[in-house]
Amino acid sequence: MRIHVLDHPLVAHKLTTLRDERTDSPTFRRLADELVTLLAYEATRDVRTEPVEVTTPVAVTTGTRLSYPRPLVVPILRAGLGMLDGMTRLLPTAEVGFLGMVRNEDTLQASTYATRMPDDLSGRQVYVLDPMLATGGTLVAAIRLLIARGADDVTAICLLAAPEGVAVLEKELAGLPVTVVTAAVDDHLNEQGYIVPGLGDAGDRLYGTAGD
């Protein structure tokens, strides 16, 4: 497994505002969207392409286009939805699937409650969107499901990661074609499984606490 921490002043600037508890939901959503686009730029560095002939106003030349099958973008519900627009803005021709997963707050284990994606992902590059790589359980379960369906290249895009979650992915997904792209790896997890210093509950900060 590879992990890439994006070292860029604009990334650090936007992440700092996301961390601030005074940042309201509309601002949080806008900055998360902008940050995801920056992360997606790095995450798609190895997206598969093929040459294509194109006629310019001056001459015929060879350009590049995304190859088939198209990449698949999979936000993990609900918080991953807040990252979808930023990703598809950069990769508009990608297809989109959805994966609903919930973490048991007592055991910290993830379970799947909804899927909406092709059964056969053979030969597909998949980009998984999940704001927080905390304990790692949700991403491990999601990536295993995608690889079980045939995906041969999975990149997880996370706003933040904890060292404990990174270690879990490295152990549980050893030898698998997985990359993690994140804005920062924070200090640790607290007893409730939240990233410290982190930015709080990403889903609540994106969408509020309706239903609580």
Short mmCIF file of C-alpha atoms in Angstrom, two decimals:
data_model
loop_
_atom_site.label_atom_id
_atom_site.label_comp_id
_atom_site.label_asym_id
_atom_site.label_seq_id
_atom_site.Cartn_x
_atom_site.Cartn_y
_atom_site.Cartn_z
CA MET A 1 0.00 0.00 0.00
CA ARG A 2 1.19 3.52 -0.80
CA ILE A 3 0.28 6.68 1.10
CA HIS A 4 0.79 10.15 -0.28
CA VAL A 5 0.46 13.23 1.95
CA LEU A 6 -0.05 16.30 -0.20
CA ASP A 7 2.45 18.96 0.84
CA HIS A 8 1.16 22.26 -0.58
CA PRO A 9 0.50 25.64 1.06
CA LEU A 10 -3.02 25.91 -0.39
CA VAL A 11 -3.86 22.47 1.03
CA ALA A 12 -2.54 23.48 4.45
CA HIS A 13 -4.45 26.77 4.34
CA LYS A 14 -7.80 25.18 3.49
CA LEU A 15 -7.30 22.36 5.99
CA THR A 16 -6.61 24.86 8.78
CA THR A 17 -9.95 26.58 8.17
CA LEU A 18 -11.73 23.20 8.07
CA ARG A 19 -10.26 22.37 11.47
CA ASP A 20 -11.54 25.60 13.05
CA GLU A 21 -14.61 24.89 15.18
CA ARG A 22 -15.99 28.33 14.25
CA THR A 23 -16.25 27.39 10.54
CA ASP A 24 -19.95 27.04 9.66
CA SER A 25 -21.39 24.26 7.49
CA PRO A 26 -21.69 26.27 4.24
CA THR A 27 -18.07 27.37 4.48
CA PHE A 28 -16.98 23.88 5.51
CA ARG A 29 -18.71 22.35 2.47
CA ARG A 30 -17.13 24.87 0.10
CA LEU A 31 -13.62 24.39 1.46
CA ALA A 32 -13.95 20.61 1.56
CA ASP A 33 -15.01 20.74 -2.09
CA GLU A 34 -11.97 22.86 -3.00
CA LEU A 35 -9.60 20.67 -1.00
CA VAL A 36 -10.89 17.50 -2.63
CA THR A 37 -10.18 18.95 -6.08
CA LEU A 38 -6.57 19.57 -5.04
CA LEU A 39 -6.27 16.05 -3.63
CA ALA A 40 -7.92 14.59 -6.73
CA TYR A 41 -5.32 16.25 -8.93
CA GLU A 42 -2.62 14.22 -7.20
CA ALA A 43 -4.75 11.08 -6.87
CA THR A 44 -5.37 10.92 -10.64
CA ARG A 45 -1.70 11.24 -11.56
CA ASP A 46 -1.73 7.59 -12.72
CA VAL A 47 -5.19 7.53 -14.26
CA ARG A 48 -5.17 5.31 -17.34
CA THR A 49 -5.08 7.04 -20.70
CA GLU A 50 -4.69 6.25 -24.37
CA PRO A 51 -3.39 8.28 -27.34
CA VAL A 52 -5.89 9.93 -29.67
CA GLU A 53 -5.46 11.83 -32.91
CA VAL A 54 -6.85 15.35 -32.90
CA THR A 55 -6.97 18.07 -35.54
CA THR A 56 -6.10 21.54 -34.26
CA PRO A 57 -6.68 24.73 -36.31
CA VAL A 58 -3.06 24.38 -37.42
CA ALA A 59 -2.19 20.69 -37.72
CA VAL A 60 -2.98 17.09 -36.85
CA THR A 61 -1.38 15.94 -33.59
CA THR A 62 -1.59 13.16 -31.05
CA GLY A 63 -3.24 13.92 -27.73
CA THR A 64 -4.40 11.95 -24.72
CA ARG A 65 -7.79 10.84 -23.44
CA LEU A 66 -9.02 8.64 -20.61
CA SER A 67 -9.14 5.01 -21.63
CA TYR A 68 -11.98 2.53 -21.16
CA PRO A 69 -13.39 1.35 -18.89
CA ARG A 70 -13.90 4.76 -17.33
CA PRO A 71 -12.75 5.28 -13.74
CA LEU A 72 -15.34 4.73 -11.03
CA VAL A 73 -15.76 7.21 -8.17
CA VAL A 74 -17.31 5.77 -5.00
CA PRO A 75 -18.23 8.09 -2.11
CA ILE A 76 -18.86 6.34 1.20
CA LEU A 77 -22.18 7.59 2.56
CA ARG A 78 -22.94 9.96 4.06
CA ALA A 79 -19.86 12.12 4.58
CA GLY A 80 -18.23 11.02 1.31
CA LEU A 81 -21.00 12.78 -0.61
CA GLY A 82 -19.47 16.07 0.46
CA MET A 83 -16.39 15.15 -1.60
CA LEU A 84 -18.16 14.03 -4.76
CA ASP A 85 -18.54 17.36 -6.57
CA GLY A 86 -14.88 18.25 -6.05
CA MET A 87 -13.84 14.90 -7.51
CA THR A 88 -16.17 14.84 -10.51
CA ARG A 89 -15.30 18.44 -11.36
CA LEU A 90 -11.79 17.23 -12.11
CA LEU A 91 -12.90 13.87 -13.55
CA PRO A 92 -16.29 14.58 -15.18
CA THR A 93 -16.33 11.50 -17.42
CA ALA A 94 -15.97 9.08 -14.50
CA GLU A 95 -18.89 6.91 -13.47
CA VAL A 96 -20.20 7.18 -9.91
CA GLY A 97 -21.16 4.37 -7.55
CA PHE A 98 -22.35 4.61 -3.96
CA LEU A 99 -21.45 2.62 -0.88
CA GLY A 100 -23.32 2.99 2.39
CA MET A 101 -21.33 1.96 5.45
CA VAL A 102 -21.87 2.59 9.14
CA ARG A 103 -19.43 2.26 12.02
CA ASN A 104 -20.55 0.67 15.28
CA GLU A 105 -19.52 3.26 17.89
CA ASP A 106 -18.95 0.54 20.51
CA THR A 107 -16.91 -1.95 18.48
CA LEU A 108 -15.66 0.58 15.86
CA GLN A 109 -16.38 -2.09 13.20
CA ALA A 110 -17.92 -1.10 9.87
CA SER A 111 -20.87 -2.80 8.17
CA THR A 112 -22.42 -2.26 4.73
CA TYR A 113 -26.07 -1.21 4.48
CA ALA A 114 -26.29 -0.13 0.82
CA THR A 115 -24.41 -0.55 -2.47
CA ARG A 116 -25.04 0.94 -5.87
CA MET A 117 -22.29 0.02 -8.29
CA PRO A 118 -21.50 -2.58 -10.98
CA ASP A 119 -21.12 -6.16 -9.79
CA ASP A 120 -18.14 -6.59 -12.11
CA LEU A 121 -15.33 -4.06 -11.69
CA SER A 122 -12.74 -6.02 -13.63
CA GLY A 123 -10.06 -3.74 -15.01
CA ARG A 124 -11.52 -0.66 -13.31
CA GLN A 125 -9.63 2.04 -11.48
CA VAL A 126 -11.70 3.07 -8.47
CA TYR A 127 -11.46 6.24 -6.39
CA VAL A 128 -13.00 5.92 -2.92
CA LEU A 129 -14.04 9.11 -1.13
CA ASP A 130 -14.08 9.14 2.67
CA PRO A 131 -13.18 12.29 4.62
CA MET A 132 -11.59 10.62 7.63
CA LEU A 133 -9.23 7.64 7.79
CA ALA A 134 -9.57 7.08 11.53
CA THR A 135 -9.60 3.47 12.77
CA GLY A 136 -9.37 2.21 9.20
CA GLY A 137 -12.20 -0.29 9.52
CA THR A 138 -14.55 1.43 7.08
CA LEU A 139 -11.95 1.83 4.34
CA VAL A 140 -10.65 -1.73 4.73
CA ALA A 141 -14.19 -3.11 4.35
CA ALA A 142 -14.92 -0.83 1.39
CA ILE A 143 -11.71 -1.61 -0.45
CA ARG A 144 -12.06 -5.36 0.11
CA LEU A 145 -15.56 -5.19 -1.40
CA LEU A 146 -14.28 -3.32 -4.45
CA ILE A 147 -11.38 -5.70 -5.01
CA ALA A 148 -13.68 -8.70 -4.54
CA ARG A 149 -15.71 -7.32 -7.47
CA GLY A 150 -12.60 -7.16 -9.65
CA ALA A 151 -11.16 -3.66 -9.18
CA ASP A 152 -7.43 -3.81 -9.84
CA ASP A 153 -6.39 -0.31 -8.73
CA VAL A 154 -8.02 1.48 -5.77
CA THR A 155 -7.17 4.97 -4.55
CA ALA A 156 -8.70 6.30 -1.33
CA ILE A 157 -8.95 10.08 -1.03
CA CYS A 158 -9.23 11.34 2.55
CA LEU A 159 -9.12 14.83 4.00
CA LEU A 160 -7.35 13.55 7.11
CA ALA A 161 -5.76 10.34 8.35
CA ALA A 162 -4.66 8.98 11.71
CA PRO A 163 -1.47 6.90 12.05
CA GLU A 164 -3.50 4.07 13.59
CA GLY A 165 -5.76 3.93 10.55
CA VAL A 166 -2.81 4.00 8.17
CA ALA A 167 -1.24 1.10 10.08
CA VAL A 168 -4.46 -0.92 9.86
CA LEU A 169 -4.66 -0.42 6.10
CA GLU A 170 -1.00 -1.38 5.66
CA LYS A 171 -1.59 -4.59 7.64
CA GLU A 172 -5.01 -5.61 6.30
CA LEU A 173 -4.43 -4.66 2.66
CA ALA A 174 -0.80 -5.71 2.32
CA GLY A 175 0.04 -6.72 -1.24
CA LEU A 176 -3.10 -5.18 -2.73
CA PRO A 177 -3.07 -2.36 -5.33
CA VAL A 178 -4.12 0.41 -2.94
CA THR A 179 -3.06 4.06 -2.64
CA VAL A 180 -4.15 6.61 -0.04
CA VAL A 181 -4.00 10.34 -0.81
CA THR A 182 -4.61 12.71 2.11
CA ALA A 183 -4.02 16.30 3.18
CA ALA A 184 -2.40 15.31 6.50
CA VAL A 185 -1.65 12.47 8.90
CA ASP A 186 -2.56 13.72 12.37
CA ASP A 187 -1.22 12.78 15.79
CA HIS A 188 -3.44 9.99 17.12
CA LEU A 189 -6.95 8.69 17.80
CA ASN A 190 -8.73 9.41 21.07
CA GLU A 191 -10.71 6.85 23.07
CA GLN A 192 -13.83 7.55 21.00
CA GLY A 193 -12.00 6.80 17.75
CA TYR A 194 -11.81 10.44 16.61
CA ILE A 195 -8.72 11.88 14.95
CA VAL A 196 -6.74 14.31 17.13
CA PRO A 197 -6.42 17.24 16.53
CA GLY A 198 -8.69 16.41 13.58
CA LEU A 199 -11.69 18.48 12.57
CA GLY A 200 -14.53 16.78 14.41
CA ASP A 201 -17.27 14.69 12.81
CA ALA A 202 -16.99 15.43 9.08
CA GLY A 203 -20.56 14.35 8.33
CA ASP A 204 -22.03 16.59 11.02
CA ARG A 205 -19.91 19.53 9.94
CA LEU A 206 -20.91 19.07 6.32
CA TYR A 207 -24.62 18.49 6.83
CA GLY A 208 -25.50 19.30 10.41
CA THR A 209 -26.98 16.92 12.98
CA ALA A 210 -30.53 16.45 11.63
CA GLY A 211 -32.07 13.32 13.10
CA ASP A 212 -30.08 13.40 16.34
#
